[in-house]
Amino acid sequence: MILKKLVVGPFASNCYIIGSESNKEGMIIDPGAEAEVILGNVKDLGLDIKSILLTHGHIDHIGALKEVKEATGAEVAIHTDEAKSLQEQPLSTLLGISYPTPLPPDRLLKDGDSIDISDLHFLVLHTPGHGPGGICLLGQGAVFSGDTLFNYGIGRTDLPGGNYSQLMNSIHTKLMVLPDNTAVYPGHGPDTTIGTERRGNPFLQT
Ligand SMILES: [Zn+2]
Ligand SMILES: [Zn+2]
């Protein structure tokens, strides 16, 4: 699997570009900002982007969506419970960030859906709590955890739609059941593993 991590925008959001080694089909997870940087990397990697996957609809994960969608023509996928956030973005008004409203999503996701990019196969895990339609994407020995789980941290639950007990339930029932050696690629900050978080994440110690 080709994997490129970019840190973009004022909130230092992680955007991941994923691709198949065999035929160069690819996917972008969370085009949060800096469309030109994302698209430049896609070009350097020689990828044909088939899908743009949004872990959730917060402005810091979708800020470059419109431009990246227009440039790649890729299908935009987001969980059903998060889709309206593409049209209404109260956080952008709140934070004073201008936000070009994208087209409606092409594909609405639910728990258990699969996303296939050539020979790469991913499973959608619905992990509400940071937001109602937050998802993690599991596949190729890795989980892309959005703002659900961070290295030694968890997503905030004080934003509209957030719910702490729901978030903890999502982490325990969907993520902590994964093998220790599963790589974790979060929406912000450094990579980690499920085992590292199981042992050391202060929010997961009982
Ligand atoms: Zn968020
Ligand atoms: Zn975020």
PDB file of C-alpha atoms and ligand atoms in Angstrom:
ATOM      1  CA  MET A   1       0.000   0.000   0.000  1.00  0.00           C
ATOM      2  CA  ILE A   2       1.227   3.469  -0.881  1.00  0.00           C
ATOM      3  CA  LEU A   3       0.629   5.756   2.113  1.00  0.00           C
ATOM      4  CA  LYS A   4       1.442   9.456   2.319  1.00  0.00           C
ATOM      5  CA  LYS A   5       0.568  11.580   5.339  1.00  0.00           C
ATOM      6  CA  LEU A   6       0.211  15.343   4.957  1.00  0.00           C
ATOM      7  CA  VAL A   7      -0.351  17.790   7.814  1.00  0.00           C
ATOM      8  CA  VAL A   8      -2.541  20.602   6.509  1.00  0.00           C
ATOM      9  CA  GLY A   9      -4.224  23.816   7.591  1.00  0.00           C
ATOM     10  CA  PRO A  10      -4.373  25.909  10.774  1.00  0.00           C
ATOM     11  CA  PHE A  11      -5.596  22.941  12.854  1.00  0.00           C
ATOM     12  CA  ALA A  12      -2.755  20.669  11.702  1.00  0.00           C
ATOM     13  CA  SER A  13      -5.140  18.090  10.324  1.00  0.00           C
ATOM     14  CA  ASN A  14      -3.797  14.843   8.926  1.00  0.00           C
ATOM     15  CA  CYS A  15      -4.733  14.150   5.326  1.00  0.00           C
ATOM     16  CA  TYR A  16      -3.830  10.676   4.070  1.00  0.00           C
ATOM     17  CA  ILE A  17      -3.265   9.692   0.471  1.00  0.00           C
ATOM     18  CA  ILE A  18      -3.524   5.959  -0.071  1.00  0.00           C
ATOM     19  CA  GLY A  19      -2.824   4.020  -3.222  1.00  0.00           C
ATOM     20  CA  SER A  20      -2.531   0.563  -4.675  1.00  0.00           C
ATOM     21  CA  GLU A  21       1.000  -0.467  -5.657  1.00  0.00           C
ATOM     22  CA  SER A  22      -0.392  -2.612  -8.454  1.00  0.00           C
ATOM     23  CA  ASN A  23      -2.442  -0.214 -10.543  1.00  0.00           C
ATOM     24  CA  LYS A  24      -2.026   3.197  -8.865  1.00  0.00           C
ATOM     25  CA  GLU A  25      -5.672   3.666  -7.986  1.00  0.00           C
ATOM     26  CA  GLY A  26      -5.980   5.745  -4.856  1.00  0.00           C
ATOM     27  CA  MET A  27      -8.061   7.359  -2.158  1.00  0.00           C
ATOM     28  CA  ILE A  28      -7.767  10.557  -0.138  1.00  0.00           C
ATOM     29  CA  ILE A  29      -8.871  10.604   3.489  1.00  0.00           C
ATOM     30  CA  ASP A  30      -9.863  14.012   4.929  1.00  0.00           C
ATOM     31  CA  PRO A  31      -8.743  16.759   2.511  1.00  0.00           C
ATOM     32  CA  GLY A  32      -8.773  19.308   5.337  1.00  0.00           C
ATOM     33  CA  ALA A  33      -7.017  22.258   3.687  1.00  0.00           C
ATOM     34  CA  GLU A  34      -4.244  23.151   1.220  1.00  0.00           C
ATOM     35  CA  ALA A  35      -5.802  21.592  -1.880  1.00  0.00           C
ATOM     36  CA  GLU A  36      -2.786  22.459  -4.015  1.00  0.00           C
ATOM     37  CA  VAL A  37      -0.427  20.581  -1.683  1.00  0.00           C
ATOM     38  CA  ILE A  38      -2.706  17.537  -1.630  1.00  0.00           C
ATOM     39  CA  LEU A  39      -3.112  17.543  -5.408  1.00  0.00           C
ATOM     40  CA  GLY A  40       0.631  18.057  -5.921  1.00  0.00           C
ATOM     41  CA  ASN A  41       1.348  14.974  -3.847  1.00  0.00           C
ATOM     42  CA  VAL A  42      -1.269  12.956  -5.718  1.00  0.00           C
ATOM     43  CA  LYS A  43       0.453  13.917  -8.940  1.00  0.00           C
ATOM     44  CA  ASP A  44       3.921  13.064  -7.608  1.00  0.00           C
ATOM     45  CA  LEU A  45       2.664   9.669  -6.495  1.00  0.00           C
ATOM     46  CA  GLY A  46       1.094   9.136  -9.903  1.00  0.00           C
ATOM     47  CA  LEU A  47      -2.246   8.129  -8.423  1.00  0.00           C
ATOM     48  CA  ASP A  48      -5.670   8.065 -10.001  1.00  0.00           C
ATOM     49  CA  ILE A  49      -7.937   9.043  -7.075  1.00  0.00           C
ATOM     50  CA  LYS A  50     -11.175   7.074  -7.055  1.00  0.00           C
ATOM     51  CA  SER A  51     -12.564   8.006  -3.661  1.00  0.00           C
ATOM     52  CA  ILE A  52     -12.464  10.838  -1.124  1.00  0.00           C
ATOM     53  CA  LEU A  53     -13.316   9.485   2.286  1.00  0.00           C
ATOM     54  CA  LEU A  54     -14.359  11.818   5.105  1.00  0.00           C
ATOM     55  CA  THR A  55     -13.952  10.507   8.649  1.00  0.00           C
ATOM     56  CA  HIS A  56     -16.428  13.207   9.684  1.00  0.00           C
ATOM     57  CA  GLY A  57     -17.668  16.592   8.525  1.00  0.00           C
ATOM     58  CA  HIS A  58     -15.738  19.127  10.592  1.00  0.00           C
ATOM     59  CA  ILE A  59     -14.263  22.059   8.678  1.00  0.00           C
ATOM     60  CA  ASP A  60     -10.673  21.047   9.480  1.00  0.00           C
ATOM     61  CA  HIS A  61     -11.211  17.750   7.609  1.00  0.00           C
ATOM     62  CA  ILE A  62     -13.153  18.973   4.597  1.00  0.00           C
ATOM     63  CA  GLY A  63     -11.803  22.472   3.895  1.00  0.00           C
ATOM     64  CA  ALA A  64     -10.209  21.438   0.586  1.00  0.00           C
ATOM     65  CA  LEU A  65     -12.975  19.028  -0.413  1.00  0.00           C
ATOM     66  CA  LYS A  66     -14.502  21.127  -3.154  1.00  0.00           C
ATOM     67  CA  GLU A  67     -11.218  21.748  -4.974  1.00  0.00           C
ATOM     68  CA  VAL A  68      -9.958  18.182  -4.559  1.00  0.00           C
ATOM     69  CA  LYS A  69     -13.268  16.766  -5.749  1.00  0.00           C
ATOM     70  CA  GLU A  70     -13.271  19.048  -8.797  1.00  0.00           C
ATOM     71  CA  ALA A  71      -9.694  18.197  -9.684  1.00  0.00           C
ATOM     72  CA  THR A  72      -9.974  14.414  -9.273  1.00  0.00           C
ATOM     73  CA  GLY A  73     -13.628  13.684 -10.062  1.00  0.00           C
ATOM     74  CA  ALA A  74     -13.487  11.093  -7.268  1.00  0.00           C
ATOM     75  CA  GLU A  75     -16.562   9.926  -5.392  1.00  0.00           C
ATOM     76  CA  VAL A  76     -17.077  11.616  -2.000  1.00  0.00           C
ATOM     77  CA  ALA A  77     -18.092   9.261   0.802  1.00  0.00           C
ATOM     78  CA  ILE A  78     -19.263  10.188   4.299  1.00  0.00           C
ATOM     79  CA  HIS A  79     -21.446   8.558   6.942  1.00  0.00           C
ATOM     80  CA  THR A  80     -25.191   9.188   6.573  1.00  0.00           C
ATOM     81  CA  ASP A  81     -25.404  10.880   9.984  1.00  0.00           C
ATOM     82  CA  GLU A  82     -22.693  13.368   9.040  1.00  0.00           C
ATOM     83  CA  ALA A  83     -23.746  14.295   5.510  1.00  0.00           C
ATOM     84  CA  LYS A  84     -25.607  17.467   6.380  1.00  0.00           C
ATOM     85  CA  SER A  85     -22.441  18.968   7.839  1.00  0.00           C
ATOM     86  CA  LEU A  86     -21.149  19.365   4.276  1.00  0.00           C
ATOM     87  CA  GLN A  87     -23.924  21.848   3.603  1.00  0.00           C
ATOM     88  CA  GLU A  88     -24.143  23.551   7.000  1.00  0.00           C
ATOM     89  CA  GLN A  89     -20.908  24.420   8.677  1.00  0.00           C
ATOM     90  CA  PRO A  90     -21.608  26.268  11.936  1.00  0.00           C
ATOM     91  CA  LEU A  91     -17.999  25.804  12.999  1.00  0.00           C
ATOM     92  CA  SER A  92     -16.700  27.740  10.014  1.00  0.00           C
ATOM     93  CA  THR A  93     -18.816  30.763  10.969  1.00  0.00           C
ATOM     94  CA  LEU A  94     -17.768  30.324  14.568  1.00  0.00           C
ATOM     95  CA  LEU A  95     -14.082  30.131  13.710  1.00  0.00           C
ATOM     96  CA  GLY A  96     -14.219  32.730  10.940  1.00  0.00           C
ATOM     97  CA  ILE A  97     -12.919  30.321   8.294  1.00  0.00           C
ATOM     98  CA  SER A  98     -14.402  30.708   4.841  1.00  0.00           C
ATOM     99  CA  TYR A  99     -15.631  27.467   3.408  1.00  0.00           C
ATOM    100  CA  PRO A 100     -16.634  26.742  -0.182  1.00  0.00           C
ATOM    101  CA  THR A 101     -19.728  24.552   0.005  1.00  0.00           C
ATOM    102  CA  PRO A 102     -19.111  21.336  -1.947  1.00  0.00           C
ATOM    103  CA  LEU A 103     -21.603  19.263  -3.902  1.00  0.00           C
ATOM    104  CA  PRO A 104     -23.608  16.740  -1.905  1.00  0.00           C
ATOM    105  CA  PRO A 105     -21.746  13.476  -1.210  1.00  0.00           C
ATOM    106  CA  ASP A 106     -21.841  10.718  -3.833  1.00  0.00           C
ATOM    107  CA  ARG A 107     -21.965   7.863  -1.376  1.00  0.00           C
ATOM    108  CA  LEU A 108     -23.536   7.637   2.081  1.00  0.00           C
ATOM    109  CA  LEU A 109     -21.843   5.154   4.382  1.00  0.00           C
ATOM    110  CA  LYS A 110     -23.014   3.014   7.260  1.00  0.00           C
ATOM    111  CA  ASP A 111     -21.291   0.651   9.678  1.00  0.00           C
ATOM    112  CA  GLY A 112     -20.001  -2.467   7.945  1.00  0.00           C
ATOM    113  CA  ASP A 113     -19.765  -0.993   4.459  1.00  0.00           C
ATOM    114  CA  SER A 114     -16.681  -1.821   2.458  1.00  0.00           C
ATOM    115  CA  ILE A 115     -14.559   0.526   0.413  1.00  0.00           C
ATOM    116  CA  ASP A 116     -12.412  -1.118  -2.218  1.00  0.00           C
ATOM    117  CA  ILE A 117      -9.634   0.663  -4.043  1.00  0.00           C
ATOM    118  CA  SER A 118      -8.322  -1.859  -6.504  1.00  0.00           C
ATOM    119  CA  ASP A 119      -6.662  -4.573  -4.343  1.00  0.00           C
ATOM    120  CA  LEU A 120      -6.973  -2.531  -1.121  1.00  0.00           C
ATOM    121  CA  HIS A 121      -9.983  -3.354   1.012  1.00  0.00           C
ATOM    122  CA  PHE A 122     -11.347  -1.301   3.891  1.00  0.00           C
ATOM    123  CA  LEU A 123     -14.213  -1.698   6.312  1.00  0.00           C
ATOM    124  CA  VAL A 124     -16.245   1.235   7.624  1.00  0.00           C
ATOM    125  CA  LEU A 125     -16.562   1.326  11.422  1.00  0.00           C
ATOM    126  CA  HIS A 126     -19.223   3.745  12.668  1.00  0.00           C
ATOM    127  CA  THR A 127     -17.681   5.372  15.746  1.00  0.00           C
ATOM    128  CA  PRO A 128     -20.020   8.154  16.924  1.00  0.00           C
ATOM    129  CA  GLY A 129     -19.118  10.378  19.868  1.00  0.00           C
ATOM    130  CA  HIS A 130     -16.873  13.140  18.474  1.00  0.00           C
ATOM    131  CA  GLY A 131     -19.730  13.691  16.050  1.00  0.00           C
ATOM    132  CA  PRO A 132     -22.836  11.660  15.226  1.00  0.00           C
ATOM    133  CA  GLY A 133     -21.523  10.188  11.977  1.00  0.00           C
ATOM    134  CA  GLY A 134     -17.836   9.777  12.768  1.00  0.00           C
ATOM    135  CA  ILE A 135     -16.228   6.749  11.172  1.00  0.00           C
ATOM    136  CA  CYS A 136     -12.938   4.907  11.283  1.00  0.00           C
ATOM    137  CA  LEU A 137     -11.637   3.021   8.289  1.00  0.00           C
ATOM    138  CA  LEU A 138     -10.064  -0.395   8.924  1.00  0.00           C
ATOM    139  CA  GLY A 139      -7.922  -2.283   6.453  1.00  0.00           C
ATOM    140  CA  GLN A 140      -4.400  -3.373   5.436  1.00  0.00           C
ATOM    141  CA  GLY A 141      -3.433  -3.803   9.105  1.00  0.00           C
ATOM    142  CA  ALA A 142      -4.285  -0.204   9.879  1.00  0.00           C
ATOM    143  CA  VAL A 143      -7.121   1.919  11.139  1.00  0.00           C
ATOM    144  CA  PHE A 144      -7.646   5.534  10.102  1.00  0.00           C
ATOM    145  CA  SER A 145      -9.245   6.855  13.250  1.00  0.00           C
ATOM    146  CA  GLY A 146     -10.279  10.416  12.384  1.00  0.00           C
ATOM    147  CA  ASP A 147     -10.956  12.457  15.523  1.00  0.00           C
ATOM    148  CA  THR A 148     -12.139   9.395  17.467  1.00  0.00           C
ATOM    149  CA  LEU A 149      -8.768   8.184  18.798  1.00  0.00           C
ATOM    150  CA  PHE A 150      -5.428   9.992  18.945  1.00  0.00           C
ATOM    151  CA  ASN A 151      -1.980   9.063  20.198  1.00  0.00           C
ATOM    152  CA  TYR A 152      -2.561   9.304  23.971  1.00  0.00           C
ATOM    153  CA  GLY A 153      -5.751  11.245  23.400  1.00  0.00           C
ATOM    154  CA  ILE A 154      -9.377  11.026  22.321  1.00  0.00           C
ATOM    155  CA  GLY A 155     -11.613  13.300  20.277  1.00  0.00           C
ATOM    156  CA  ARG A 156     -13.275  16.227  21.989  1.00  0.00           C
ATOM    157  CA  THR A 157     -16.963  15.815  22.773  1.00  0.00           C
ATOM    158  CA  ASP A 158     -17.904  19.422  23.560  1.00  0.00           C
ATOM    159  CA  LEU A 159     -18.755  20.371  19.962  1.00  0.00           C
ATOM    160  CA  PRO A 160     -22.338  20.126  18.588  1.00  0.00           C
ATOM    161  CA  GLY A 161     -23.311  16.454  18.284  1.00  0.00           C
ATOM    162  CA  GLY A 162     -20.547  15.292  20.606  1.00  0.00           C
ATOM    163  CA  ASN A 163     -21.213  12.723  23.323  1.00  0.00           C
ATOM    164  CA  TYR A 164     -18.539  11.456  25.726  1.00  0.00           C
ATOM    165  CA  SER A 165     -20.078   8.127  26.740  1.00  0.00           C
ATOM    166  CA  GLN A 166     -20.851   7.371  23.101  1.00  0.00           C
ATOM    167  CA  LEU A 167     -17.240   8.139  22.147  1.00  0.00           C
ATOM    168  CA  MET A 168     -15.833   5.875  24.853  1.00  0.00           C
ATOM    169  CA  ASN A 169     -18.242   3.127  23.827  1.00  0.00           C
ATOM    170  CA  SER A 170     -17.120   3.482  20.196  1.00  0.00           C
ATOM    171  CA  ILE A 171     -13.448   3.269  21.166  1.00  0.00           C
ATOM    172  CA  HIS A 172     -13.934   0.237  23.402  1.00  0.00           C
ATOM    173  CA  THR A 173     -16.257  -1.776  21.169  1.00  0.00           C
ATOM    174  CA  LYS A 174     -14.862  -0.904  17.721  1.00  0.00           C
ATOM    175  CA  LEU A 175     -11.163  -0.079  18.208  1.00  0.00           C
ATOM    176  CA  MET A 176      -9.867  -1.742  21.373  1.00  0.00           C
ATOM    177  CA  VAL A 177     -11.063  -5.103  20.016  1.00  0.00           C
ATOM    178  CA  LEU A 178      -8.461  -4.846  17.227  1.00  0.00           C
ATOM    179  CA  PRO A 179      -5.060  -6.592  17.469  1.00  0.00           C
ATOM    180  CA  ASP A 180      -2.284  -4.728  19.315  1.00  0.00           C
ATOM    181  CA  ASN A 181      -0.157  -4.417  16.185  1.00  0.00           C
ATOM    182  CA  THR A 182      -2.857  -2.541  14.237  1.00  0.00           C
ATOM    183  CA  ALA A 183      -1.400   0.780  13.099  1.00  0.00           C
ATOM    184  CA  VAL A 184      -3.487   3.825  14.028  1.00  0.00           C
ATOM    185  CA  TYR A 185      -3.474   6.862  11.731  1.00  0.00           C
ATOM    186  CA  PRO A 186      -5.426   9.592  13.522  1.00  0.00           C
ATOM    187  CA  GLY A 187      -6.953  12.841  12.295  1.00  0.00           C
ATOM    188  CA  HIS A 188      -4.368  14.895  14.192  1.00  0.00           C
ATOM    189  CA  GLY A 189      -0.930  14.181  15.642  1.00  0.00           C
ATOM    190  CA  PRO A 190       1.455  11.246  15.335  1.00  0.00           C
ATOM    191  CA  ASP A 191       0.722   7.664  14.296  1.00  0.00           C
ATOM    192  CA  THR A 192       0.377   5.052  16.983  1.00  0.00           C
ATOM    193  CA  THR A 193      -0.814   1.467  17.430  1.00  0.00           C
ATOM    194  CA  ILE A 194      -3.797  -0.095  19.161  1.00  0.00           C
ATOM    195  CA  GLY A 195      -1.449  -1.794  21.652  1.00  0.00           C
ATOM    196  CA  THR A 196       0.310   1.471  22.530  1.00  0.00           C
ATOM    197  CA  GLU A 197      -3.032   3.143  23.209  1.00  0.00           C
ATOM    198  CA  ARG A 198      -4.409   0.155  25.119  1.00  0.00           C
ATOM    199  CA  ARG A 199      -1.419   0.300  27.471  1.00  0.00           C
ATOM    200  CA  GLY A 200      -0.749   4.021  27.716  1.00  0.00           C
ATOM    201  CA  ASN A 201      -3.660   6.206  26.619  1.00  0.00           C
ATOM    202  CA  PRO A 202      -4.714   7.989  29.846  1.00  0.00           C
ATOM    203  CA  PHE A 203      -8.364   8.046  28.737  1.00  0.00           C
ATOM    204  CA  LEU A 204      -8.472   4.272  28.423  1.00  0.00           C
ATOM    205  CA  GLN A 205      -7.040   3.317  31.813  1.00  0.00           C
ATOM    206  CA  THR A 206      -9.531   2.071  34.368  1.00  0.00           C
TER     207      THR A 206
HETATM  208 ZN    ZN B   1     -13.463  16.915  14.316  1.00  0.00          ZN
HETATM  209 ZN    ZN B   2     -10.175  17.500  13.515  1.00  0.00          ZN
END
